[in-house]
Amino acid sequence: DIQLTQSPSALTASVGDRVTISCRASQTMNIYLNWYQQKPGKAPKLLIYAASTLHSGVPSRFSGGGSGTDFTLTISSLQPEDFATYYCQQSYTTPLTFGQGTKVEIK
Amino acid sequence: QVQLVQSGTEVKKPGSSVKVSCKASGGTFTTSSVSWVRQAPGQGFEWLGRIMPMQGKANHAERFQDRVTITADKSTGTAYLELSRLRSDDTAVYFCANEDMSMVNYFDPWGQGTLVSVSS
């Protein structure tokens, strides 16, 4: 199985800050990497697919990058509605797997 | 865009089975695949398997191979997840998700989730 390791596990930031979350895979997987946002009690929402393609309707302050084994999710200017938990997920091979999540909290 | 509506909370005894449904809006599947993913309390996500509703072809994560059955009724636009021999560590929110397989597979949208609680 492909293991995805996110870092950090949690971070505290202020509105307006630039935030970067890392996702490292245990084996190379081209660009088969997606990012989701989850708020408490809700289903996840797709933000980025294919490592860097912004999903329709997602604000442009979100961006993704990377390929192979190292990927990033960046929020260029954190907004109040962005405080949530973010997960990476690989679709390169089954079983499909997720990172453990990064919780973004308000400073 | 398709919307997925799941069945309600289930409370089960250890050793029993549960069947969760996921209905596509409009009653028909336009999606190529529906996956099932679970999230234990305070934990991350675990993929259980997927089905291609129009073909009826399913595959499951190996660790659930003998306990999970994923089916679909294309006439009603409903996918089902059945999990047998329930244990307390199966307590989780179970999500179905439309899996777009046109380029790089991704999950969008997700159902609202179904809480399955397993306790004696």
PDB file of C-alpha atoms in Angstrom:
ATOM      1  CA  ASP A   1       0.000   0.000   0.000  1.00  0.00           C
ATOM      2  CA  ILE A   2       1.150   3.575  -0.641  1.00  0.00           C
ATOM      3  CA  GLN A   3       1.665   5.454   2.618  1.00  0.00           C
ATOM      4  CA  LEU A   4       1.067   9.205   2.596  1.00  0.00           C
ATOM      5  CA  THR A   5       2.696  11.287   5.315  1.00  0.00           C
ATOM      6  CA  GLN A   6       1.477  14.824   5.835  1.00  0.00           C
ATOM      7  CA  SER A   7       3.365  17.522   7.666  1.00  0.00           C
ATOM      8  CA  PRO A   8       2.743  19.252   9.859  1.00  0.00           C
ATOM      9  CA  SER A   9      -0.062  17.363  11.626  1.00  0.00           C
ATOM     10  CA  ALA A  10      -1.395  20.679  12.868  1.00  0.00           C
ATOM     11  CA  LEU A  11      -0.558  24.329  12.522  1.00  0.00           C
ATOM     12  CA  THR A  12      -1.716  27.605  13.982  1.00  0.00           C
ATOM     13  CA  ALA A  13      -1.922  30.602  11.701  1.00  0.00           C
ATOM     14  CA  SER A  14      -3.512  34.010  11.372  1.00  0.00           C
ATOM     15  CA  VAL A  15      -5.890  35.377   8.766  1.00  0.00           C
ATOM     16  CA  GLY A  16      -3.804  36.574   5.832  1.00  0.00           C
ATOM     17  CA  ASP A  17      -0.930  34.166   6.437  1.00  0.00           C
ATOM     18  CA  ARG A  18       0.545  31.994   3.717  1.00  0.00           C
ATOM     19  CA  VAL A  19       0.294  28.328   4.654  1.00  0.00           C
ATOM     20  CA  THR A  20       1.949  25.312   3.051  1.00  0.00           C
ATOM     21  CA  ILE A  21       1.132  21.679   3.800  1.00  0.00           C
ATOM     22  CA  SER A  22       3.335  18.830   2.626  1.00  0.00           C
ATOM     23  CA  CYS A  23       2.359  15.316   1.568  1.00  0.00           C
ATOM     24  CA  ARG A  24       5.061  12.709   0.981  1.00  0.00           C
ATOM     25  CA  ALA A  25       4.375   9.344  -0.625  1.00  0.00           C
ATOM     26  CA  SER A  26       6.149   6.072   0.117  1.00  0.00           C
ATOM     27  CA  GLN A  27       6.564   5.424  -3.609  1.00  0.00           C
ATOM     28  CA  THR A  28       6.474   7.489  -6.754  1.00  0.00           C
ATOM     29  CA  MET A  29       3.028   8.121  -8.191  1.00  0.00           C
ATOM     30  CA  ASN A  30       3.332  10.726 -10.951  1.00  0.00           C
ATOM     31  CA  ILE A  31       0.602  13.333 -10.318  1.00  0.00           C
ATOM     32  CA  TYR A  32      -2.070  11.005  -8.956  1.00  0.00           C
ATOM     33  CA  LEU A  33      -2.571  13.120  -5.850  1.00  0.00           C
ATOM     34  CA  ASN A  34      -5.665  14.984  -4.683  1.00  0.00           C
ATOM     35  CA  TRP A  35      -6.385  17.389  -1.812  1.00  0.00           C
ATOM     36  CA  TYR A  36      -9.570  17.710   0.256  1.00  0.00           C
ATOM     37  CA  GLN A  37     -10.835  20.077   2.937  1.00  0.00           C
ATOM     38  CA  GLN A  38     -13.002  18.794   5.773  1.00  0.00           C
ATOM     39  CA  LYS A  39     -14.849  20.817   8.392  1.00  0.00           C
ATOM     40  CA  PRO A  40     -16.198  19.226  11.598  1.00  0.00           C
ATOM     41  CA  GLY A  41     -19.244  17.042  11.056  1.00  0.00           C
ATOM     42  CA  LYS A  42     -19.137  17.473   7.288  1.00  0.00           C
ATOM     43  CA  ALA A  43     -18.076  15.438   4.297  1.00  0.00           C
ATOM     44  CA  PRO A  44     -14.776  16.351   2.645  1.00  0.00           C
ATOM     45  CA  LYS A  45     -14.721  18.709  -0.311  1.00  0.00           C
ATOM     46  CA  LEU A  46     -12.353  18.399  -3.261  1.00  0.00           C
ATOM     47  CA  LEU A  47      -9.902  21.268  -3.624  1.00  0.00           C
ATOM     48  CA  ILE A  48      -7.174  20.119  -6.001  1.00  0.00           C
ATOM     49  CA  TYR A  49      -6.853  17.083  -8.270  1.00  0.00           C
ATOM     50  CA  ALA A  50      -3.990  15.761 -10.368  1.00  0.00           C
ATOM     51  CA  ALA A  51      -1.596  17.469  -7.954  1.00  0.00           C
ATOM     52  CA  SER A  52      -2.144  20.998  -9.241  1.00  0.00           C
ATOM     53  CA  THR A  53      -5.525  21.378 -10.978  1.00  0.00           C
ATOM     54  CA  LEU A  54      -7.922  23.613  -9.080  1.00  0.00           C
ATOM     55  CA  HIS A  55     -11.378  22.087  -8.806  1.00  0.00           C
ATOM     56  CA  SER A  56     -14.252  24.164 -10.172  1.00  0.00           C
ATOM     57  CA  GLY A  57     -15.493  26.773  -7.710  1.00  0.00           C
ATOM     58  CA  VAL A  58     -12.460  26.567  -5.408  1.00  0.00           C
ATOM     59  CA  PRO A  59     -10.887  29.970  -4.642  1.00  0.00           C
ATOM     60  CA  SER A  60      -7.651  30.755  -6.435  1.00  0.00           C
ATOM     61  CA  ARG A  61      -5.803  31.277  -3.123  1.00  0.00           C
ATOM     62  CA  PHE A  62      -5.532  27.472  -3.039  1.00  0.00           C
ATOM     63  CA  SER A  63      -2.801  25.909  -5.154  1.00  0.00           C
ATOM     64  CA  GLY A  64      -1.112  22.545  -5.404  1.00  0.00           C
ATOM     65  CA  GLY A  65       2.231  21.375  -6.668  1.00  0.00           C
ATOM     66  CA  GLY A  66       4.635  18.519  -6.917  1.00  0.00           C
ATOM     67  CA  SER A  67       4.954  15.163  -8.617  1.00  0.00           C
ATOM     68  CA  GLY A  68       6.507  11.794  -7.935  1.00  0.00           C
ATOM     69  CA  THR A  69       6.687  11.514  -4.153  1.00  0.00           C
ATOM     70  CA  ASP A  70       6.541  15.094  -2.860  1.00  0.00           C
ATOM     71  CA  PHE A  71       3.490  17.311  -3.016  1.00  0.00           C
ATOM     72  CA  THR A  72       2.323  20.568  -1.478  1.00  0.00           C
ATOM     73  CA  LEU A  73      -0.915  22.404  -0.841  1.00  0.00           C
ATOM     74  CA  THR A  74      -0.556  26.170  -0.412  1.00  0.00           C
ATOM     75  CA  ILE A  75      -3.087  28.700   0.776  1.00  0.00           C
ATOM     76  CA  SER A  76      -1.742  32.071  -0.275  1.00  0.00           C
ATOM     77  CA  SER A  77      -3.744  34.217   2.148  1.00  0.00           C
ATOM     78  CA  LEU A  78      -5.626  32.330   4.836  1.00  0.00           C
ATOM     79  CA  GLN A  79      -9.273  33.298   5.239  1.00  0.00           C
ATOM     80  CA  PRO A  80     -11.561  32.623   8.235  1.00  0.00           C
ATOM     81  CA  GLU A  81     -13.455  29.951   6.287  1.00  0.00           C
ATOM     82  CA  ASP A  82     -10.199  28.050   5.594  1.00  0.00           C
ATOM     83  CA  PHE A  83      -9.784  26.840   9.164  1.00  0.00           C
ATOM     84  CA  ALA A  84     -10.351  23.116   8.703  1.00  0.00           C
ATOM     85  CA  THR A  85      -8.512  19.822   8.294  1.00  0.00           C
ATOM     86  CA  TYR A  86      -6.815  19.072   4.984  1.00  0.00           C
ATOM     87  CA  TYR A  87      -6.134  15.617   3.571  1.00  0.00           C
ATOM     88  CA  CYS A  88      -4.117  14.373   0.633  1.00  0.00           C
ATOM     89  CA  GLN A  89      -5.226  11.215  -1.193  1.00  0.00           C
ATOM     90  CA  GLN A  90      -3.540   9.088  -3.843  1.00  0.00           C
ATOM     91  CA  SER A  91      -5.358   7.555  -6.777  1.00  0.00           C
ATOM     92  CA  TYR A  92      -2.306   5.892  -8.362  1.00  0.00           C
ATOM     93  CA  THR A  93      -3.132   2.393  -7.195  1.00  0.00           C
ATOM     94  CA  THR A  94      -5.561   0.494  -5.022  1.00  0.00           C
ATOM     95  CA  PRO A  95      -6.059   0.452  -2.149  1.00  0.00           C
ATOM     96  CA  LEU A  96      -6.627   4.180  -2.434  1.00  0.00           C
ATOM     97  CA  THR A  97      -5.073   5.823   0.596  1.00  0.00           C
ATOM     98  CA  PHE A  98      -5.145   9.133   2.449  1.00  0.00           C
ATOM     99  CA  GLY A  99      -2.730  11.169   4.492  1.00  0.00           C
ATOM    100  CA  GLN A 100      -3.459  11.471   8.207  1.00  0.00           C
ATOM    101  CA  GLY A 101      -4.588  15.067   7.882  1.00  0.00           C
ATOM    102  CA  THR A 102      -3.355  18.553   8.772  1.00  0.00           C
ATOM    103  CA  LYS A 103      -5.510  20.612  11.079  1.00  0.00           C
ATOM    104  CA  VAL A 104      -5.290  24.363  10.445  1.00  0.00           C
ATOM    105  CA  GLU A 105      -6.265  26.354  13.529  1.00  0.00           C
ATOM    106  CA  ILE A 106      -6.670  30.024  14.288  1.00  0.00           C
ATOM    107  CA  LYS A 107      -3.876  31.856  16.102  1.00  0.00           C
TER     108      LYS A 107
ATOM    109  CA  GLN B   1     -23.790  17.527 -10.962  1.00  0.00           C
ATOM    110  CA  VAL B   2     -24.773  14.320  -9.238  1.00  0.00           C
ATOM    111  CA  GLN B   3     -25.627  14.504  -5.537  1.00  0.00           C
ATOM    112  CA  LEU B   4     -25.428  11.477  -3.260  1.00  0.00           C
ATOM    113  CA  VAL B   5     -27.852  10.957  -0.354  1.00  0.00           C
ATOM    114  CA  GLN B   6     -27.067   8.264   2.201  1.00  0.00           C
ATOM    115  CA  SER B   7     -29.250   6.311   4.610  1.00  0.00           C
ATOM    116  CA  GLY B   8     -29.437   7.152   8.317  1.00  0.00           C
ATOM    117  CA  THR B   9     -27.554   6.243  11.469  1.00  0.00           C
ATOM    118  CA  GLU B  10     -27.223   2.558  12.341  1.00  0.00           C
ATOM    119  CA  VAL B  11     -26.635   1.032  15.772  1.00  0.00           C
ATOM    120  CA  LYS B  12     -25.481  -2.578  15.633  1.00  0.00           C
ATOM    121  CA  LYS B  13     -24.296  -5.404  17.877  1.00  0.00           C
ATOM    122  CA  PRO B  14     -20.893  -7.033  17.405  1.00  0.00           C
ATOM    123  CA  GLY B  15     -21.081  -9.941  14.980  1.00  0.00           C
ATOM    124  CA  SER B  16     -24.063  -8.540  13.076  1.00  0.00           C
ATOM    125  CA  SER B  17     -24.163  -6.944   9.605  1.00  0.00           C
ATOM    126  CA  VAL B  18     -25.062  -3.493   8.334  1.00  0.00           C
ATOM    127  CA  LYS B  19     -26.164  -2.291   4.914  1.00  0.00           C
ATOM    128  CA  VAL B  20     -25.786   1.388   4.015  1.00  0.00           C
ATOM    129  CA  SER B  21     -27.348   2.929   0.914  1.00  0.00           C
ATOM    130  CA  CYS B  22     -26.254   5.815  -1.294  1.00  0.00           C
ATOM    131  CA  LYS B  23     -28.776   7.218  -3.758  1.00  0.00           C
ATOM    132  CA  ALA B  24     -27.831   9.393  -6.703  1.00  0.00           C
ATOM    133  CA  SER B  25     -29.986  12.476  -7.206  1.00  0.00           C
ATOM    134  CA  GLY B  26     -32.531  12.029  -9.928  1.00  0.00           C
ATOM    135  CA  GLY B  27     -32.464   8.285  -9.354  1.00  0.00           C
ATOM    136  CA  THR B  28     -29.943   7.440 -12.017  1.00  0.00           C
ATOM    137  CA  PHE B  29     -26.199   7.031 -12.067  1.00  0.00           C
ATOM    138  CA  THR B  30     -24.243   9.226 -14.397  1.00  0.00           C
ATOM    139  CA  THR B  31     -21.040   8.517 -12.557  1.00  0.00           C
ATOM    140  CA  SER B  32     -18.530   5.932 -13.709  1.00  0.00           C
ATOM    141  CA  SER B  33     -17.734   4.718 -10.202  1.00  0.00           C
ATOM    142  CA  VAL B  34     -18.916   5.004  -6.605  1.00  0.00           C
ATOM    143  CA  SER B  35     -16.415   4.443  -3.814  1.00  0.00           C
ATOM    144  CA  TRP B  36     -16.970   3.806  -0.111  1.00  0.00           C
ATOM    145  CA  VAL B  37     -14.678   5.403   2.459  1.00  0.00           C
ATOM    146  CA  ARG B  38     -14.911   5.364   6.242  1.00  0.00           C
ATOM    147  CA  GLN B  39     -13.664   7.644   8.986  1.00  0.00           C
ATOM    148  CA  ALA B  40     -13.399   6.376  12.541  1.00  0.00           C
ATOM    149  CA  PRO B  41     -14.006   8.955  15.320  1.00  0.00           C
ATOM    150  CA  GLY B  42     -11.239  11.530  15.295  1.00  0.00           C
ATOM    151  CA  GLN B  43      -9.307   9.555  12.686  1.00  0.00           C
ATOM    152  CA  GLY B  44      -8.412   9.720   9.016  1.00  0.00           C
ATOM    153  CA  PHE B  45      -9.950   7.988   6.045  1.00  0.00           C
ATOM    154  CA  GLU B  46      -9.913   4.366   4.932  1.00  0.00           C
ATOM    155  CA  TRP B  47     -11.028   3.205   1.491  1.00  0.00           C
ATOM    156  CA  LEU B  48     -13.199   0.085   1.467  1.00  0.00           C
ATOM    157  CA  GLY B  49     -13.856  -0.395  -2.249  1.00  0.00           C
ATOM    158  CA  ARG B  50     -15.728   0.784  -5.302  1.00  0.00           C
ATOM    159  CA  ILE B  51     -18.361  -0.235  -7.829  1.00  0.00           C
ATOM    160  CA  MET B  52     -18.993   0.786 -11.427  1.00  0.00           C
ATOM    161  CA  PRO B  53     -22.791   0.984 -11.234  1.00  0.00           C
ATOM    162  CA  MET B  54     -23.565   0.652 -14.926  1.00  0.00           C
ATOM    163  CA  GLN B  55     -21.414  -2.478 -15.262  1.00  0.00           C
ATOM    164  CA  GLY B  56     -22.030  -3.834 -11.787  1.00  0.00           C
ATOM    165  CA  LYS B  57     -18.309  -4.514 -11.417  1.00  0.00           C
ATOM    166  CA  ALA B  58     -16.916  -4.085  -7.888  1.00  0.00           C
ATOM    167  CA  ASN B  59     -13.551  -4.373  -6.192  1.00  0.00           C
ATOM    168  CA  HIS B  60     -12.626  -4.145  -2.548  1.00  0.00           C
ATOM    169  CA  ALA B  61      -9.642  -3.296  -0.420  1.00  0.00           C
ATOM    170  CA  GLU B  62      -7.907  -6.554   0.407  1.00  0.00           C
ATOM    171  CA  ARG B  63      -8.172  -6.135   4.173  1.00  0.00           C
ATOM    172  CA  PHE B  64     -11.974  -6.037   3.884  1.00  0.00           C
ATOM    173  CA  GLN B  65     -12.229  -8.643   1.143  1.00  0.00           C
ATOM    174  CA  ASP B  66     -14.193 -11.226   3.122  1.00  0.00           C
ATOM    175  CA  ARG B  67     -16.452  -8.819   5.037  1.00  0.00           C
ATOM    176  CA  VAL B  68     -17.426  -6.166   2.472  1.00  0.00           C
ATOM    177  CA  THR B  69     -20.013  -6.447  -0.286  1.00  0.00           C
ATOM    178  CA  ILE B  70     -20.580  -3.494  -2.614  1.00  0.00           C
ATOM    179  CA  THR B  71     -23.523  -3.590  -4.973  1.00  0.00           C
ATOM    180  CA  ALA B  72     -25.597  -1.204  -7.076  1.00  0.00           C
ATOM    181  CA  ASP B  73     -29.115  -1.068  -8.452  1.00  0.00           C
ATOM    182  CA  LYS B  74     -28.874   0.998 -11.602  1.00  0.00           C
ATOM    183  CA  SER B  75     -32.652   1.044 -12.003  1.00  0.00           C
ATOM    184  CA  THR B  76     -32.975   3.136  -8.830  1.00  0.00           C
ATOM    185  CA  GLY B  77     -29.584   4.823  -8.942  1.00  0.00           C
ATOM    186  CA  THR B  78     -28.577   3.387  -5.557  1.00  0.00           C
ATOM    187  CA  ALA B  79     -25.291   1.906  -4.390  1.00  0.00           C
ATOM    188  CA  TYR B  80     -24.975  -0.255  -1.281  1.00  0.00           C
ATOM    189  CA  LEU B  81     -22.252  -1.155   1.173  1.00  0.00           C
ATOM    190  CA  GLU B  82     -22.734  -4.216   3.332  1.00  0.00           C
ATOM    191  CA  LEU B  83     -20.252  -4.953   6.119  1.00  0.00           C
ATOM    192  CA  SER B  84     -20.528  -8.245   7.980  1.00  0.00           C
ATOM    193  CA  ARG B  85     -19.167  -9.645  11.248  1.00  0.00           C
ATOM    194  CA  LEU B  86     -19.107  -6.189  12.768  1.00  0.00           C
ATOM    195  CA  ARG B  87     -16.586  -5.338  15.485  1.00  0.00           C
ATOM    196  CA  SER B  88     -16.345  -2.343  17.789  1.00  0.00           C
ATOM    197  CA  ASP B  89     -13.526  -0.900  15.673  1.00  0.00           C
ATOM    198  CA  ASP B  90     -15.906  -0.743  12.690  1.00  0.00           C
ATOM    199  CA  THR B  91     -17.582   2.187  14.449  1.00  0.00           C
ATOM    200  CA  ALA B  92     -17.154   5.026  11.980  1.00  0.00           C
ATOM    201  CA  VAL B  93     -18.852   7.410   9.601  1.00  0.00           C
ATOM    202  CA  TYR B  94     -19.203   5.715   6.229  1.00  0.00           C
ATOM    203  CA  PHE B  95     -19.172   7.906   3.137  1.00  0.00           C
ATOM    204  CA  CYS B  96     -19.984   7.142  -0.444  1.00  0.00           C
ATOM    205  CA  ALA B  97     -18.330   9.309  -3.081  1.00  0.00           C
ATOM    206  CA  ASN B  98     -18.638   9.762  -6.793  1.00  0.00           C
ATOM    207  CA  GLU B  99     -15.301   8.776  -8.274  1.00  0.00           C
ATOM    208  CA  ASP B 100     -14.473  10.652 -11.431  1.00  0.00           C
ATOM    209  CA  MET B 101     -12.263   8.347 -13.456  1.00  0.00           C
ATOM    210  CA  SER B 102     -11.887  10.491 -16.549  1.00  0.00           C
ATOM    211  CA  MET B 103      -8.301  11.579 -15.888  1.00  0.00           C
ATOM    212  CA  VAL B 104      -6.826  11.239 -12.429  1.00  0.00           C
ATOM    213  CA  ASN B 105      -9.430   9.579 -10.243  1.00  0.00           C
ATOM    214  CA  TYR B 106     -10.801  11.791  -7.507  1.00  0.00           C
ATOM    215  CA  PHE B 107     -13.784  11.855  -5.154  1.00  0.00           C
ATOM    216  CA  ASP B 108     -16.419  14.480  -5.891  1.00  0.00           C
ATOM    217  CA  PRO B 109     -18.981  14.907  -4.567  1.00  0.00           C
ATOM    218  CA  TRP B 110     -19.343  12.905  -1.353  1.00  0.00           C
ATOM    219  CA  GLY B 111     -22.499  11.748   0.350  1.00  0.00           C
ATOM    220  CA  GLN B 112     -23.304  13.294   3.720  1.00  0.00           C
ATOM    221  CA  GLY B 113     -22.043  10.259   5.648  1.00  0.00           C
ATOM    222  CA  THR B 114     -23.723   7.533   7.687  1.00  0.00           C
ATOM    223  CA  LEU B 115     -22.724   6.860  11.284  1.00  0.00           C
ATOM    224  CA  VAL B 116     -22.460   3.161  12.088  1.00  0.00           C
ATOM    225  CA  SER B 117     -22.044   2.503  15.794  1.00  0.00           C
ATOM    226  CA  VAL B 118     -21.099  -1.007  16.934  1.00  0.00           C
ATOM    227  CA  SER B 119     -21.547  -1.724  20.606  1.00  0.00           C
ATOM    228  CA  SER B 120     -22.743  -4.521  22.845  1.00  0.00           C
TER     229      SER B 120
END
